[in-house]
CSV table of C-alpha atoms in Angstrom, one decimal:
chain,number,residue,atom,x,y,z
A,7,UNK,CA,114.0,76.4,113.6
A,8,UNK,CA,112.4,78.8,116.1
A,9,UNK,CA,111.7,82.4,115.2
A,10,UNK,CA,114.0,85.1,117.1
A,11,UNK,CA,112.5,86.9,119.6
A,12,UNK,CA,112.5,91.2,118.8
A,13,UNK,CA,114.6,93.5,121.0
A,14,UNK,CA,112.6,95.8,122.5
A,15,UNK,CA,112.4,99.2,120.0
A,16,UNK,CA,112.0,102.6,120.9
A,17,UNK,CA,110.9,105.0,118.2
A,18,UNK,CA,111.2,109.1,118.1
A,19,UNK,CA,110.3,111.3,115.0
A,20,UNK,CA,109.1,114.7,114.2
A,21,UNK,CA,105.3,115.8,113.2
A,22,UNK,CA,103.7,118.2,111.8
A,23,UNK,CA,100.1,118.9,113.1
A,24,UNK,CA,97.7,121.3,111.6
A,25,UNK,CA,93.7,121.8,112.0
A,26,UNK,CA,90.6,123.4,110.2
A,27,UNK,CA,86.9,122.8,109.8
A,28,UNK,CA,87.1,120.0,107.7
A,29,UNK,CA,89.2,118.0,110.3
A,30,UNK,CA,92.9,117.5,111.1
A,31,UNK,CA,96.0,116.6,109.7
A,32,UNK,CA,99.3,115.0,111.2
A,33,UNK,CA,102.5,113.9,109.3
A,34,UNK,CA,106.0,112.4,110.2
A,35,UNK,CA,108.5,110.9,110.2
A,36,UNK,CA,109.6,108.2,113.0
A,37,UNK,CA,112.8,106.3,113.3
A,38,UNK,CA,114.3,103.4,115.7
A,39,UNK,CA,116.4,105.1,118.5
A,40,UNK,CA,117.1,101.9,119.6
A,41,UNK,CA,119.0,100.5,116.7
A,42,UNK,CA,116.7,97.2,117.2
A,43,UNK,CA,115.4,97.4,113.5
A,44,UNK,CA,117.6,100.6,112.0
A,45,UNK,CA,114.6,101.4,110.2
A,46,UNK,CA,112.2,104.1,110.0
A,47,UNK,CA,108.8,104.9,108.7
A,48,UNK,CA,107.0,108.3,107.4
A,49,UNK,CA,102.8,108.5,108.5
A,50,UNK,CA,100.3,110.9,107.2
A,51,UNK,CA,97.0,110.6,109.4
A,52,UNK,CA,93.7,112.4,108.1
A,53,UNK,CA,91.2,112.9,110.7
A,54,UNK,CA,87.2,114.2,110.3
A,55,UNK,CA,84.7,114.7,112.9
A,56,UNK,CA,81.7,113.0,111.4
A,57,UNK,CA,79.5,113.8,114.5
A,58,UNK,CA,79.8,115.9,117.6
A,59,UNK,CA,77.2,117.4,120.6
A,60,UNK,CA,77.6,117.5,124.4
A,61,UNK,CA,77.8,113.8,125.2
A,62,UNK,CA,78.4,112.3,121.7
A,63,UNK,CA,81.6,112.5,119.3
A,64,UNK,CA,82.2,109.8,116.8
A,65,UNK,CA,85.5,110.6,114.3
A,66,UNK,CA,86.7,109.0,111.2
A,67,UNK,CA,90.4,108.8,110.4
A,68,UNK,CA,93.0,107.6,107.7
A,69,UNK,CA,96.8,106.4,107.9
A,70,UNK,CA,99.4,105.9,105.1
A,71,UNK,CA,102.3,104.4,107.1
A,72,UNK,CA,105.4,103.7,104.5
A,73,UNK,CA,108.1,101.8,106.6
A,74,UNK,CA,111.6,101.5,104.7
A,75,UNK,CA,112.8,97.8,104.2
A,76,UNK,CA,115.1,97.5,107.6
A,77,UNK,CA,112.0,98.2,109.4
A,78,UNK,CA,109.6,95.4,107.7
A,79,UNK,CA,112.2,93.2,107.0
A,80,UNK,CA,112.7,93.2,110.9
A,81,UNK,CA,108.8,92.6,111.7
A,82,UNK,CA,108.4,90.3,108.7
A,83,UNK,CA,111.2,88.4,107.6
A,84,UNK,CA,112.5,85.4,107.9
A,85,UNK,CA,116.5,84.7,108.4
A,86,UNK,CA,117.7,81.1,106.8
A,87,UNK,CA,118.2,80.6,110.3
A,88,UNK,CA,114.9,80.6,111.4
A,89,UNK,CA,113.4,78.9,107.5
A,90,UNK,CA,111.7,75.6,107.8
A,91,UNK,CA,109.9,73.5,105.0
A,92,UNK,CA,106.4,75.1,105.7
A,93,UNK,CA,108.3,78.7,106.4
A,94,UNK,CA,110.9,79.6,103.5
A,95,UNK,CA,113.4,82.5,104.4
A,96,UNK,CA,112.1,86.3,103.6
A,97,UNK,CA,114.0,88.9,103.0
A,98,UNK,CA,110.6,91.7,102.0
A,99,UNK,CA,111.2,95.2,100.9
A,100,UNK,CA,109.5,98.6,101.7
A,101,UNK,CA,106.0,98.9,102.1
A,102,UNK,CA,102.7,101.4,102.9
A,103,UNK,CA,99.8,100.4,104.9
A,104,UNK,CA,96.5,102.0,105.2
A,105,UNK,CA,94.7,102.0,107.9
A,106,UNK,CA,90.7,103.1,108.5
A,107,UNK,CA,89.6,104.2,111.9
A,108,UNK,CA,86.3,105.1,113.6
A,109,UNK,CA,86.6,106.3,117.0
A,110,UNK,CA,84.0,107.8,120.1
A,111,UNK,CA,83.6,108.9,122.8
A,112,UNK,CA,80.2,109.0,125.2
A,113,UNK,CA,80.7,111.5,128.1
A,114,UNK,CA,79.0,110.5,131.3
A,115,UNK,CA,80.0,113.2,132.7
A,116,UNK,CA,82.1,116.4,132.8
A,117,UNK,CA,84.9,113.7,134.4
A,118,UNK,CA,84.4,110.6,132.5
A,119,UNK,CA,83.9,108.7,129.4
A,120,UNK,CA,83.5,105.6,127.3
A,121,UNK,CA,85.8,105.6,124.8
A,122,UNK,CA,85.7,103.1,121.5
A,123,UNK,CA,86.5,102.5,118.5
A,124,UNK,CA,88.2,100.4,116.0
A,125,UNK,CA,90.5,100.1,112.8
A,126,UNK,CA,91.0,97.9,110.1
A,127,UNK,CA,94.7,98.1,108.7
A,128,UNK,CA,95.7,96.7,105.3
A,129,UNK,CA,99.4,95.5,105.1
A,130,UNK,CA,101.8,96.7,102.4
A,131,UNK,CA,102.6,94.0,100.1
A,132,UNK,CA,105.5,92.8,101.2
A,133,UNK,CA,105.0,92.8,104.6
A,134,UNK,CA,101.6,90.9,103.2
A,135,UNK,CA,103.8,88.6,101.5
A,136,UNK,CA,105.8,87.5,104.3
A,137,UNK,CA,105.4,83.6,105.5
A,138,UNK,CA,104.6,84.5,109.0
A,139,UNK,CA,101.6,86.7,108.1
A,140,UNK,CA,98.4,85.2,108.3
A,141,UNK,CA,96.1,87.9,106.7
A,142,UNK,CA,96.4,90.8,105.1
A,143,UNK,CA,93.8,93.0,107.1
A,144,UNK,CA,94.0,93.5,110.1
A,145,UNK,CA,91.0,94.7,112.4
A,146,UNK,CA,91.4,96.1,116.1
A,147,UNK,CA,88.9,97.2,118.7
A,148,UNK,CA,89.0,98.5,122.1
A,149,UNK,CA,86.6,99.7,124.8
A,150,UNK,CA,87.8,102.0,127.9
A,151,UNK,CA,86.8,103.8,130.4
A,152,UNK,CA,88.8,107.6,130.3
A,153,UNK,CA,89.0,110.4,132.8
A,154,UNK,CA,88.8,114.2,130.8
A,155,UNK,CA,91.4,116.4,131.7
């Protein structure tokens, strides 16, 4: 049996953004305009600036992310249709992920920028749980080149 294929998703929310001198502070909520999943998930991202001169800025962030159960269940479960003997059907509930972030930025000039970073997200348990997850963490990293606006 061969896993279904998502529908393309669109997702629209409100935030609420607020600053000070410790860092910032965003939270939200997001749902599926789409009505590909039905679900929807509430984030709270912490953000600090851990250094910061004219060329340099390096900033350290973390995400809660609880999505409701249409939403992982849509991601990470598994319909009777689509079981097989090595992947048993999954039907997971809710579930909050955290994720760590370091991110940068080296200006070469008033223009343009490197810009890097990475994160490391750990999965909610059941979304961990599911038969079609591998691992549990999850790193990322990316390189780029950025014009400043």
């Amino acid at each position: 049996a061969r896993m279904s294929a998502p529908r393309r998703s669109r997702f629209g929310g409100l935030t609420y953004n607020a600053e000070n001198d410790w860092g910032s502070m965003r939270g939200g909520y997001f749902a599926d305009l789409s009505n590909a999943s039905r679900g929807g998930y509430g984030d709270l991202l912490l953000t600090r600036p851990l250094h910061k001169e004219s060329r340099w800025e390096l900033n350290g962030a973390l995400e809660f992310a609880r999505s409701n159960s249409k939403l992982i269940n849509y991601y990470f479960g598994v319909t009777p249709t689509e079981a097989t003997a090595l992947r048993p059907a999954y039907t997971p509930g809710s579930a909050t992920s955290a994720t760590f972030w370091l991110t940068g930025q080296y200006n070469f000039s008033k223009d343009y920028a490197l810009m890097f970073g990475g994160n490391l997200t750990r999965l909610g348990a059941s979304a961990a749980a599911s038969p079609i997850v591998e691992r549990r963490e999850i790193p990322f990293l990316y390189v780029g080149i950025g014009r400043n606006l």
